Short mmCIF file of C-alpha atoms and ligand atoms in Angstrom, two decimals:
data_model
loop_
_atom_site.label_atom_id
_atom_site.label_comp_id
_atom_site.label_asym_id
_atom_site.label_seq_id
_atom_site.Cartn_x
_atom_site.Cartn_y
_atom_site.Cartn_z
CA UNK A 6 25.87 -8.74 6.63
CA UNK A 7 26.06 -5.47 8.47
CA UNK A 8 27.79 -3.95 5.49
CA UNK A 9 25.07 -5.27 3.23
CA UNK A 10 22.26 -3.90 5.36
CA UNK A 11 23.78 -0.48 5.79
CA UNK A 12 25.56 -0.24 2.48
CA UNK A 13 22.50 0.54 0.42
CA UNK A 14 21.16 3.07 2.86
CA UNK A 15 24.41 4.92 3.42
CA UNK A 16 25.14 5.13 -0.27
CA UNK A 17 21.72 6.53 -1.01
CA UNK A 18 22.12 9.60 1.13
CA UNK A 19 25.48 10.56 -0.23
CA UNK A 20 26.95 13.31 1.88
CA UNK A 21 23.74 14.84 3.12
CA UNK A 22 22.85 12.41 5.89
CA UNK A 23 19.65 14.25 6.56
CA UNK A 24 16.98 11.68 6.72
CA UNK A 25 18.19 9.05 9.07
CA UNK A 26 19.43 11.32 11.80
CA UNK A 27 16.34 13.52 11.85
CA UNK A 28 14.38 11.46 14.42
CA UNK A 29 12.16 14.48 15.06
CA UNK A 30 8.97 14.09 17.01
CA UNK A 31 5.80 14.56 15.06
CA UNK A 32 4.67 18.12 14.80
CA UNK A 33 1.71 18.42 12.57
CA UNK A 34 0.54 21.97 12.23
CA UNK A 35 -0.35 22.85 8.68
CA UNK A 36 2.62 23.83 6.56
CA UNK A 37 5.14 22.50 9.06
CA UNK A 38 8.30 20.91 7.86
CA UNK A 39 7.81 17.25 6.99
CA UNK A 40 8.49 14.83 9.84
CA UNK A 41 9.16 11.17 9.33
CA UNK A 42 8.37 8.25 11.60
CA UNK A 43 11.03 6.63 13.72
CA UNK A 44 13.06 4.01 11.85
CA UNK A 45 14.17 0.51 12.75
CA UNK A 46 16.99 -0.87 10.62
CA UNK A 47 18.15 -4.47 10.43
CA UNK A 48 21.63 -5.42 11.64
CA UNK A 49 23.56 -8.55 10.81
CA UNK A 50 20.64 -9.85 8.78
CA UNK A 51 18.10 -9.44 11.56
CA UNK A 52 15.42 -6.93 12.40
CA UNK A 53 13.78 -7.51 15.74
CA UNK A 54 11.19 -5.21 17.22
CA UNK A 55 8.07 -4.82 19.29
CA UNK A 56 4.98 -3.28 17.79
CA UNK A 57 2.04 -2.37 19.94
CA UNK A 58 -1.34 -1.40 18.59
CA UNK A 59 -3.18 0.90 20.97
CA UNK A 60 -5.62 3.80 21.07
CA UNK A 61 -3.79 7.11 21.03
CA UNK A 62 -4.53 10.82 20.89
CA UNK A 63 -2.76 12.05 17.78
CA UNK A 64 -2.25 15.64 16.73
CA UNK A 65 -3.48 16.16 13.17
CA UNK A 66 -3.16 19.77 12.02
CA UNK A 67 -4.58 21.80 14.88
CA UNK A 68 -6.73 18.96 16.22
CA UNK A 69 -6.23 16.22 18.79
CA UNK A 70 -7.78 13.11 17.32
CA UNK A 71 -8.59 9.76 18.95
CA UNK A 72 -6.92 7.27 16.67
CA UNK A 73 -5.20 3.89 16.77
CA UNK A 74 -1.44 3.79 16.46
CA UNK A 75 1.53 1.46 16.20
CA UNK A 76 3.94 2.40 18.99
CA UNK A 77 2.15 5.67 19.57
CA UNK A 78 2.65 7.25 16.18
CA UNK A 79 0.74 7.62 12.91
CA UNK A 80 2.24 6.29 10.70
CA UNK A 81 3.96 3.60 12.75
CA UNK A 82 7.73 3.23 12.64
CA UNK A 83 9.47 2.64 9.31
CA UNK A 84 11.18 -0.75 8.99
CA UNK A 85 14.36 -0.90 6.90
CA UNK A 86 15.53 -4.31 5.80
CA UNK A 87 17.66 -5.87 3.09
CA UNK A 88 17.10 -8.94 0.91
CA UNK A 89 17.97 -12.08 2.89
CA UNK A 90 17.04 -10.52 6.25
CA UNK A 91 14.96 -12.19 8.91
CA UNK A 92 12.29 -10.08 10.57
CA UNK A 93 10.89 -10.82 14.01
CA UNK A 94 8.00 -8.71 15.23
CA UNK A 95 6.31 -9.18 18.57
CA UNK A 96 2.87 -7.72 18.02
CA UNK A 97 1.05 -6.71 21.16
CA UNK A 98 -2.64 -5.99 20.77
CA UNK A 99 -3.78 -3.28 23.18
CA UNK A 100 -6.93 -2.57 21.19
CA UNK A 101 -10.37 -3.71 22.26
CA UNK A 102 -10.79 -5.67 19.02
CA UNK A 103 -8.86 -8.51 17.40
CA UNK A 104 -6.11 -7.59 14.99
CA UNK A 105 -3.05 -9.03 13.25
CA UNK A 106 -0.18 -7.92 11.03
CA UNK A 107 0.30 -8.11 7.28
CA UNK A 108 3.43 -7.08 5.41
CA UNK A 109 1.95 -5.83 2.16
CA UNK A 110 3.95 -6.73 -0.95
CA UNK A 111 6.72 -8.66 0.77
CA UNK A 112 7.52 -11.98 -0.86
CA UNK A 113 7.72 -14.07 2.31
CA UNK A 114 6.09 -17.23 3.62
CA UNK A 115 2.35 -17.02 4.38
CA UNK A 116 2.54 -20.05 6.67
CA UNK A 117 2.50 -20.39 10.45
CA UNK A 118 3.84 -17.22 12.08
CA UNK A 119 4.90 -15.71 8.75
CA UNK A 120 2.74 -13.27 6.77
CA UNK A 121 -0.36 -15.20 7.73
CA UNK A 122 -3.63 -13.30 7.27
CA UNK A 123 -5.64 -16.05 9.01
CA UNK A 124 -4.07 -15.34 12.39
CA UNK A 125 -6.17 -13.46 14.90
CA UNK A 126 -4.49 -11.73 17.82
CA UNK A 127 -7.04 -11.07 20.54
CA UNK A 128 -7.10 -8.01 22.78
CA UNK A 129 -4.37 -8.25 25.39
CA UNK A 130 -2.50 -10.95 23.45
CA UNK A 131 0.97 -10.88 21.93
CA UNK A 132 1.94 -12.77 18.80
CA UNK A 133 5.49 -13.42 17.57
CA UNK A 134 5.84 -13.08 13.80
CA UNK A 135 8.92 -14.26 12.00
CA UNK A 136 9.77 -14.44 8.31
CA UNK A 137 12.80 -14.28 6.05
CA UNK A 138 13.12 -12.36 2.80
CA UNK A 139 14.71 -14.38 0.00
CA UNK A 140 18.21 -13.25 -0.97
CA UNK A 141 16.83 -12.07 -4.32
CA UNK A 142 13.87 -10.19 -2.85
CA UNK A 143 13.08 -7.13 -5.02
CA UNK A 144 14.09 -3.81 -3.47
CA UNK A 145 11.41 -1.21 -3.05
CA UNK A 146 8.84 0.37 -0.80
CA UNK A 147 6.37 -1.87 0.97
CA UNK A 148 4.17 -1.42 4.02
CA UNK A 149 2.44 -3.10 6.92
CA UNK A 150 -1.07 -2.92 8.27
CA UNK A 151 -3.57 -5.10 10.15
CA UNK A 152 -5.42 -7.75 8.16
CA UNK A 153 -7.97 -9.23 10.53
CA UNK A 154 -11.01 -9.82 8.30
CA UNK A 155 -13.94 -7.65 9.33
CA UNK A 156 -11.75 -5.03 11.01
CA UNK A 157 -9.26 -4.11 8.29
CA UNK A 158 -10.86 -0.93 6.95
CA UNK A 159 -11.66 0.46 10.40
CA UNK A 160 -8.20 -0.21 11.79
CA UNK A 161 -6.40 1.23 8.78
CA UNK A 162 -8.63 4.27 8.65
CA UNK A 163 -7.88 4.81 12.35
CA UNK A 164 -4.13 5.05 11.76
CA UNK A 165 -2.62 1.55 11.80
CA UNK A 166 -0.05 1.48 9.00
CA UNK A 167 3.66 1.94 8.51
CA UNK A 168 6.34 1.78 5.82
CA UNK A 169 8.80 -1.00 4.99
CA UNK A 170 11.84 -0.24 2.86
CA UNK A 171 13.79 -3.05 1.22
CA UNK A 172 17.30 -1.81 0.40
CA UNK A 173 18.52 -1.33 -3.15
CA UNK A 174 20.87 -3.78 -4.80
CA UNK A 175 22.76 -0.95 -6.35
CA UNK A 176 22.70 2.52 -4.88
CA UNK A 177 20.81 5.32 -6.55
CA UNK A 178 22.44 8.73 -6.30
CA UNK A 179 20.09 11.14 -4.53
CA UNK A 180 20.57 14.05 -2.14
CA UNK A 181 17.98 12.67 0.28
CA UNK A 182 15.02 10.39 0.40
CA UNK A 183 11.66 10.75 2.06
CA UNK A 184 9.04 8.31 3.16
CA UNK A 185 5.61 9.80 2.44
CA UNK A 186 2.68 7.82 3.78
CA UNK A 187 -0.62 9.21 2.54
CA UNK A 188 -3.81 8.51 4.47
CA UNK A 189 -7.24 10.10 4.83
CA UNK A 190 -9.62 10.61 7.71
CA UNK A 191 -12.75 12.43 8.78
CA UNK A 192 -12.73 13.95 12.24
CA UNK A 193 -15.94 14.91 14.04
CA UNK A 194 -16.40 17.93 16.31
CA UNK A 195 -15.32 16.01 19.42
CA UNK A 196 -12.07 14.80 17.92
CA UNK A 197 -13.24 11.31 17.11
CA UNK A 198 -13.05 9.63 13.74
CA UNK A 199 -16.38 9.67 12.01
CA UNK A 200 -17.74 6.19 11.45
CA UNK A 201 -18.85 5.64 7.89
CA UNK A 202 -22.47 4.80 7.20
CA UNK A 203 -23.53 1.82 5.14
CA UNK A 204 -23.48 3.78 1.92
CA UNK A 205 -19.96 5.06 2.51
CA UNK A 206 -18.77 1.54 3.22
CA UNK A 207 -20.28 0.23 0.03
CA UNK A 208 -18.71 3.05 -1.94
CA UNK A 209 -15.45 2.70 -0.04
CA UNK A 210 -15.03 5.42 2.58
CA UNK A 211 -12.96 8.48 1.73
CA UNK A 212 -11.82 10.78 4.53
CA UNK A 213 -12.30 14.54 4.20
CA UNK A 214 -8.76 15.25 5.22
CA UNK A 215 -5.82 13.79 3.31
CA UNK A 216 -2.55 13.83 5.25
CA UNK A 217 1.08 12.91 4.62
CA UNK A 218 2.83 11.21 7.55
CA UNK A 219 -0.14 12.42 9.58
CA UNK A 220 0.60 16.05 8.65
CA UNK A 221 -1.58 18.53 6.87
CA UNK A 222 0.21 19.88 3.79
CA UNK A 223 3.76 19.56 5.17
CA UNK A 224 6.60 21.49 3.62
CA UNK A 225 9.63 19.88 2.01
CA UNK A 226 12.61 22.16 1.52
CA UNK A 227 15.36 21.61 -1.05
CA UNK A 228 17.94 23.53 -3.06
CA UNK A 229 17.81 23.80 -6.84
CA UNK A 230 19.47 20.79 -8.45
CA UNK A 231 19.08 18.52 -5.46
CA UNK A 232 17.59 15.14 -6.27
CA UNK A 233 15.06 13.63 -3.91
CA UNK A 234 13.63 10.17 -3.86
CA UNK A 235 10.08 10.06 -2.60
CA UNK A 236 8.69 6.77 -1.42
CA UNK A 237 4.94 7.33 -1.56
CA UNK A 238 2.54 4.84 0.00
CA UNK A 239 -1.19 5.05 -0.53
CA UNK A 240 -2.47 3.93 2.87
CA UNK A 241 -5.96 5.35 2.30
CA UNK A 242 -8.73 2.85 2.87
CA UNK A 243 -10.33 3.47 -0.52
CA UNK A 244 -9.12 6.67 -2.12
CA UNK A 245 -7.29 6.53 -5.44
CA UNK A 246 -4.52 9.13 -5.70
CA UNK A 247 -3.75 10.72 -9.05
CA UNK A 248 -0.56 12.55 -8.19
CA UNK A 249 0.59 15.68 -9.96
CA UNK A 250 3.43 17.97 -9.04
CA UNK A 251 2.95 21.38 -10.57
CA UNK A 252 5.77 23.32 -12.18
CA UNK A 253 8.23 20.56 -11.53
CA UNK A 254 9.06 17.38 -13.38
CA UNK A 255 9.08 13.98 -11.73
CA UNK A 256 10.32 10.59 -12.77
CA UNK A 257 8.83 7.26 -11.86
CA UNK A 258 11.50 4.96 -10.43
CA UNK A 259 9.35 2.20 -9.00
CA UNK A 260 5.77 1.03 -8.84
CA UNK A 261 5.07 -1.45 -6.03
CA UNK A 262 8.18 -3.62 -6.31
CA UNK A 263 11.62 -3.59 -7.84
CA UNK A 264 12.39 -0.64 -10.07
CA UNK A 265 12.03 0.37 -13.67
CA UNK A 266 15.09 -0.35 -15.79
CA UNK A 267 15.25 3.37 -16.53
CA UNK A 268 13.30 6.01 -14.56
CA UNK A 269 10.49 7.43 -16.67
CA UNK A 270 9.36 11.05 -16.81
CA UNK A 271 5.67 11.14 -15.83
CA UNK A 272 3.21 14.06 -15.88
CA UNK A 273 1.08 12.26 -13.30
CA UNK A 274 0.80 8.86 -11.71
CA UNK A 275 -2.20 6.99 -10.32
CA UNK A 276 -1.55 5.31 -6.99
CA UNK A 277 -4.27 2.82 -6.06
CA UNK A 278 -5.06 1.98 -2.45
CA UNK A 279 -2.16 -0.27 -1.42
CA UNK A 280 0.15 0.78 -4.27
CA UNK A 281 3.50 2.48 -3.72
CA UNK A 282 5.44 4.65 -6.09
CA UNK A 283 8.98 5.89 -5.85
CA UNK A 284 9.48 9.24 -7.55
CA UNK A 285 12.67 11.05 -8.36
CA UNK A 286 12.30 14.80 -8.16
CA UNK A 287 15.06 17.14 -9.18
CA UNK A 288 14.59 20.50 -7.48
CA UNK A 289 13.58 23.31 -9.79
CA UNK A 290 13.50 26.78 -8.21
CA UNK A 291 10.07 27.71 -6.91
CA UNK A 292 7.27 26.47 -4.72
CA UNK A 293 5.52 23.40 -6.06
CA UNK A 294 2.45 21.57 -4.89
CA UNK A 295 1.95 17.85 -4.92
CA UNK A 296 -1.77 17.35 -5.42
CA UNK A 297 -4.07 14.35 -5.63
CA UNK A 298 -6.53 14.92 -8.45
CA UNK A 299 -9.99 13.39 -8.54
CA UNK A 300 -10.30 9.90 -9.95
CA UNK A 301 -13.59 8.57 -11.21
CA UNK A 302 -13.66 5.05 -9.82
CA UNK A 303 -17.26 4.39 -10.74
CA UNK A 304 -20.28 4.33 -8.49
CA UNK A 305 -23.35 2.34 -7.76
CA UNK A 306 -25.56 3.96 -10.35
CA UNK A 307 -28.62 1.89 -10.93
CA UNK A 308 -27.54 -0.86 -8.56
CA UNK A 309 -30.16 -0.42 -5.90
CA UNK A 310 -33.29 -0.27 -7.94
CA UNK A 311 -32.48 3.09 -9.43
CA UNK A 312 -33.31 4.87 -6.20
CA UNK A 313 -30.99 6.73 -3.88
CA UNK A 314 -27.83 5.39 -5.44
CA UNK A 315 -28.14 7.15 -8.72
CA UNK A 316 -25.49 9.75 -9.20
CA UNK A 317 -23.43 8.79 -6.16
CA UNK A 318 -19.87 8.55 -7.29
CA UNK A 319 -17.00 8.55 -4.84
CA UNK A 320 -13.61 9.90 -5.73
CA UNK A 321 -14.87 12.56 -8.08
CA UNK A 322 -14.42 15.54 -5.80
CA UNK A 323 -11.93 18.41 -5.99
CA UNK A 324 -8.11 18.17 -6.07
CA UNK A 325 -6.42 17.84 -2.68
CA UNK A 326 -3.09 19.45 -1.90
CA UNK A 327 -0.80 16.96 -0.18
CA UNK A 328 2.42 18.88 0.36
CA UNK A 329 4.52 21.77 -0.86
CA UNK A 330 7.99 21.30 -2.26
CA UNK A 331 9.93 24.54 -1.74
CA UNK A 332 13.07 24.85 -3.77
CA UNK A 333 15.20 27.87 -2.89
CA UNK A 334 18.81 28.88 -2.32
CA UNK A 335 21.93 28.45 -4.36
CA UNK A 336 21.92 25.66 -6.92
CA UNK A 337 23.98 22.57 -6.18
CA UNK A 338 26.04 20.53 -8.62
CA UNK A 339 24.14 17.95 -10.60
CA UNK A 340 24.32 14.39 -9.33
CA UNK A 341 25.47 11.55 -11.55
CA UNK A 342 22.69 9.95 -13.59
CA UNK A 343 20.72 7.05 -12.17
CA UNK A 344 22.30 3.81 -13.40
CA UNK A 345 20.08 1.55 -15.47
CA UNK A 346 18.83 -1.60 -13.78
CA UNK A 347 18.45 -5.01 -15.39
CA UNK A 348 15.05 -5.47 -17.06
CA UNK A 349 12.56 -7.21 -14.78
CA UNK A 350 11.60 -10.83 -15.34
CA UNK A 351 9.05 -11.44 -18.09
CA UNK A 352 6.75 -14.42 -17.54
CA UNK A 353 5.55 -14.36 -21.13
CA UNK A 354 7.31 -17.19 -22.83
CA UNK A 355 7.27 -19.32 -19.68
CA UNK A 356 4.80 -22.23 -19.80
CA UNK A 357 1.44 -21.44 -18.20
CA UNK A 358 0.25 -24.31 -16.04
CA UNK A 359 -3.11 -23.00 -14.97
CA UNK A 360 -5.72 -20.49 -16.07
CA UNK A 361 -8.57 -19.08 -14.06
CA UNK A 362 -11.15 -16.34 -14.22
CA UNK A 363 -12.05 -14.38 -11.15
CA UNK A 364 -14.99 -12.03 -11.32
CA UNK A 365 -15.23 -9.22 -8.80
CA UNK A 366 -18.91 -8.46 -8.44
CA UNK A 367 -21.60 -6.75 -6.44
CA UNK A 368 -25.15 -7.98 -6.04
CA UNK A 369 -28.20 -7.14 -3.98
CA UNK A 370 -28.68 -8.97 -0.73
CA UNK A 371 -26.39 -11.91 -0.32
CA UNK A 372 -27.89 -12.70 3.07
CA UNK A 373 -26.38 -9.61 4.59
CA UNK A 374 -28.70 -7.12 6.20
CA UNK A 375 -28.14 -3.49 6.93
CA UNK A 376 -27.70 -2.38 10.54
CA UNK A 377 -30.84 -2.96 12.57
CA UNK A 378 -32.05 -5.43 9.98
CA UNK A 379 -32.82 -2.63 7.58
CA UNK A 380 -32.65 -2.77 3.82
CA UNK A 381 -30.35 -5.42 2.43
CA UNK A 382 -26.74 -4.63 1.88
CA UNK A 383 -24.87 -5.18 -1.32
CA UNK A 384 -22.92 -8.42 -1.37
CA UNK A 385 -19.30 -7.99 -2.44
CA UNK A 386 -18.19 -11.21 -4.04
CA UNK A 387 -15.56 -13.03 -6.08
CA UNK A 388 -17.11 -15.48 -8.55
CA UNK A 389 -20.39 -14.95 -6.74
CA UNK A 390 -19.08 -15.94 -3.31
CA UNK A 391 -18.28 -13.99 -0.19
CA UNK A 392 -15.07 -14.67 1.74
CA UNK A 393 -14.87 -17.95 3.60
CA UNK A 394 -11.54 -18.58 5.33
CA UNK A 395 -12.20 -22.33 5.34
CA UNK A 396 -12.70 -22.61 1.58
CA UNK A 397 -9.87 -22.82 -0.94
CA UNK A 398 -10.73 -20.71 -3.96
CA UNK A 399 -7.57 -21.10 -6.00
CA UNK A 400 -5.52 -24.24 -5.53
CA UNK A 401 -2.26 -23.84 -7.40
CA UNK A 402 0.84 -25.95 -7.83
CA UNK A 403 3.86 -24.49 -6.06
CA UNK A 404 6.35 -23.18 -8.61
CA UNK A 405 3.73 -22.97 -11.40
CA UNK A 406 3.02 -19.95 -13.56
CA UNK A 407 -0.69 -19.21 -13.82
CA UNK A 408 -2.67 -16.79 -15.93
CA UNK A 409 -5.49 -15.08 -14.07
CA UNK A 410 -8.16 -13.13 -15.89
CA UNK A 411 -9.60 -10.63 -13.45
CA UNK A 412 -12.99 -9.37 -14.50
CA UNK A 413 -15.34 -6.85 -12.96
CA UNK A 414 -19.08 -7.23 -13.46
CA UNK A 415 -19.88 -4.22 -11.27
CA UNK A 416 -20.09 -0.47 -11.95
CA UNK A 417 -17.23 0.35 -9.55
CA UNK A 418 -13.49 -0.16 -9.99
CA UNK A 419 -11.86 -2.80 -7.80
CA UNK A 420 -8.10 -2.54 -7.13
CA UNK A 421 -7.21 -6.21 -6.79
CA UNK A 422 -4.37 -7.32 -4.55
CA UNK A 423 -2.69 -10.71 -4.17
CA UNK A 424 -0.49 -11.46 -1.17
CA UNK A 425 3.01 -12.99 -1.37
CA UNK A 426 3.22 -13.39 -5.17
CA UNK A 427 3.29 -10.26 -7.35
CA UNK A 428 1.40 -10.08 -10.63
CA UNK A 429 2.73 -9.27 -14.09
CA UNK A 430 0.07 -7.36 -16.02
CA UNK A 431 -0.02 -8.66 -19.60
CA UNK A 432 -3.35 -7.38 -20.89
CA UNK A 433 -5.47 -4.41 -19.93
CA UNK A 434 -8.79 -3.45 -21.50
CA UNK A 435 -8.13 -5.88 -24.37
CA UNK A 436 -4.71 -4.38 -25.12
CA UNK A 437 -1.39 -6.09 -24.66
CA UNK A 438 1.01 -4.47 -22.22
CA UNK A 439 4.32 -4.13 -24.02
CA UNK A 440 6.96 -3.95 -21.31
CA UNK A 441 7.09 -6.31 -18.31
CA UNK A 442 4.99 -4.53 -15.67
CA UNK A 443 4.77 -5.91 -12.15
CA UNK A 444 2.39 -4.75 -9.44
CA UNK A 445 0.83 -6.20 -6.35
CA UNK A 446 -2.34 -4.11 -6.61
CA UNK A 447 -3.93 -3.94 -10.06
CA UNK A 448 -6.99 -1.91 -10.98
CA UNK A 449 -9.82 -3.87 -12.55
CA UNK A 450 -12.05 -1.09 -13.89
CA UNK A 451 -15.85 -1.12 -13.74
CA UNK A 452 -17.07 -3.68 -16.29
CA UNK A 453 -13.44 -4.11 -17.35
CA UNK A 454 -10.91 -6.90 -17.49
CA UNK A 455 -7.21 -7.38 -16.77
CA UNK A 456 -5.01 -10.38 -17.46
CA UNK A 457 -2.05 -11.14 -15.20
CA UNK A 458 0.62 -13.82 -14.94
CA UNK A 459 1.73 -15.04 -11.54
CA UNK A 460 4.69 -17.26 -10.66
CA UNK A 461 3.85 -19.15 -7.47
CA UNK A 462 7.51 -19.42 -6.53
CA UNK A 463 9.46 -20.01 -3.36
CA UNK A 464 6.67 -20.55 -0.85
CA UNK A 465 3.78 -22.90 -0.27
CA UNK A 466 0.84 -22.30 1.98
CA UNK A 467 -2.44 -20.42 2.09
CA UNK A 468 -2.98 -16.75 1.59
CA UNK A 469 -5.54 -14.34 0.13
CA UNK A 470 -6.40 -12.00 -2.70
CA UNK A 471 -8.94 -9.23 -2.35
CA UNK A 472 -10.13 -5.79 -3.34
CA UNK A 473 -7.92 -3.17 -1.66
CA UNK A 474 -10.87 -0.87 -1.18
CA UNK A 475 -10.75 -2.29 2.30
CA UNK A 476 -14.43 -1.75 3.01
CA UNK A 477 -15.12 -4.09 0.08
CA UNK A 478 -12.65 -6.60 1.50
CA UNK A 479 -14.33 -6.51 4.92
CA UNK A 480 -17.72 -6.87 3.21
CA UNK A 481 -16.61 -10.13 1.62
CA UNK A 482 -14.62 -9.39 -1.54
CA UNK A 483 -11.71 -11.68 -0.65
CA UNK A 484 -10.72 -15.17 -1.71
CA UNK A 485 -8.14 -17.71 -0.62
CA UNK A 486 -5.27 -19.17 -2.58
CA UNK A 487 -3.21 -22.22 -1.70
CA UNK A 488 0.13 -23.09 -3.23
CA UNK A 489 0.88 -26.72 -2.53
CU1 LIG B 529 -2.51 -4.26 1.87
CU2 LIG B 529 -4.24 -7.90 1.91
O1 LIG B 529 -3.41 -6.07 1.95
CU1 LIG B 530 -1.17 -7.23 1.08
CU1 LIG B 531 -13.73 -3.12 -4.52
#
């Protein structure tokens, strides 16, 4: 078991051994060398740790910012596990609001003290989570964050998130790997996080500053010919990231879970809130910038009586530079090619036992008033209903394959996420998707439609699906699913 847990990791680094020994403290001045969070790795099939959520002063660039942190750092520690591992987390809540813990993308039980989004851990309380990854759990990059309905966006935006790495089945030859957690925030003049107004919440808040591992434009140094594996997590509350690396090619190895059979050269890649991508980057001499380009994710044009909302479109601002990749020095020998992986499962051709349509919508009112009883707020709904934890919205047979048609009757995109069971995208904008494509967050564009297949395998119990623009989720755009 020890060999299994460490095998993948040790093989990945080859001779370099740079990333796991670094253990540097965070230093976050602009242009500093990239620092990575502390890591906890499973041993003998078990990962046991304490996580504490608490207010913390965090250095971001040249500012001290009042944030919330897991174990004092933003991002929180990185958890490294292998398929078959059991994870035990004692979560201590030292916030002044309720919270809980969600392991985004992991295929583990949603019941009891597993990945249960209905749990609420009150201030001062500790909760013991425990879950086991199936032996055939897909490798990949996942993450954790709080999921207490009503507080999710605020707690994420304040710094509560961290990476989870599930070890490869077969090692991938790289010089080094990096965990890159992208988040955004707006800091006011006194070093506090700006609280979004009603409008920003309805649009999905976007912070002015976009940081990687809490650092402003960190620097990654490599030699020509070195191959790096970047595990990128979009931990922004609402911001879509369209990643481009100038003057340097990159290959997509993984999106959300598992890996592509063969890494694919990509000029750019869109990473929705909640999505992860793994990129392979082979150092080409020079200084390259990884930038997030603007994404038009719709707006609320015409939704509020044609008044103030017209023309407000989030996400359509200027490009943001995330990091610089500096490749200098003497070239190193080329690494062996990345071995092909078996093609992922394809649910097409398996019998579909249930079909449903879920419409993600926005409407005036919905019984919700603005602060101070002011003008009505938009209601964010699924099939016309706001979240109710006591209602079952999708009752599915355990083990069944279902086809879900996700529609969007609103003028804004909604990146839709389902817990526990990943989705295979089979149709997008009326077009069939050729290759098997699995994701756990899928964009349903404004007035658009996406068809997915889901295998409700391995676990029974209740969980949720929701828009991963977390302001929308907190405003009601979440439903429950039960596998029985
Ligand atoms: Cu990343 Cu339900 O969440
Ligand atoms: Cu999730
Ligand atoms: Cu949304």
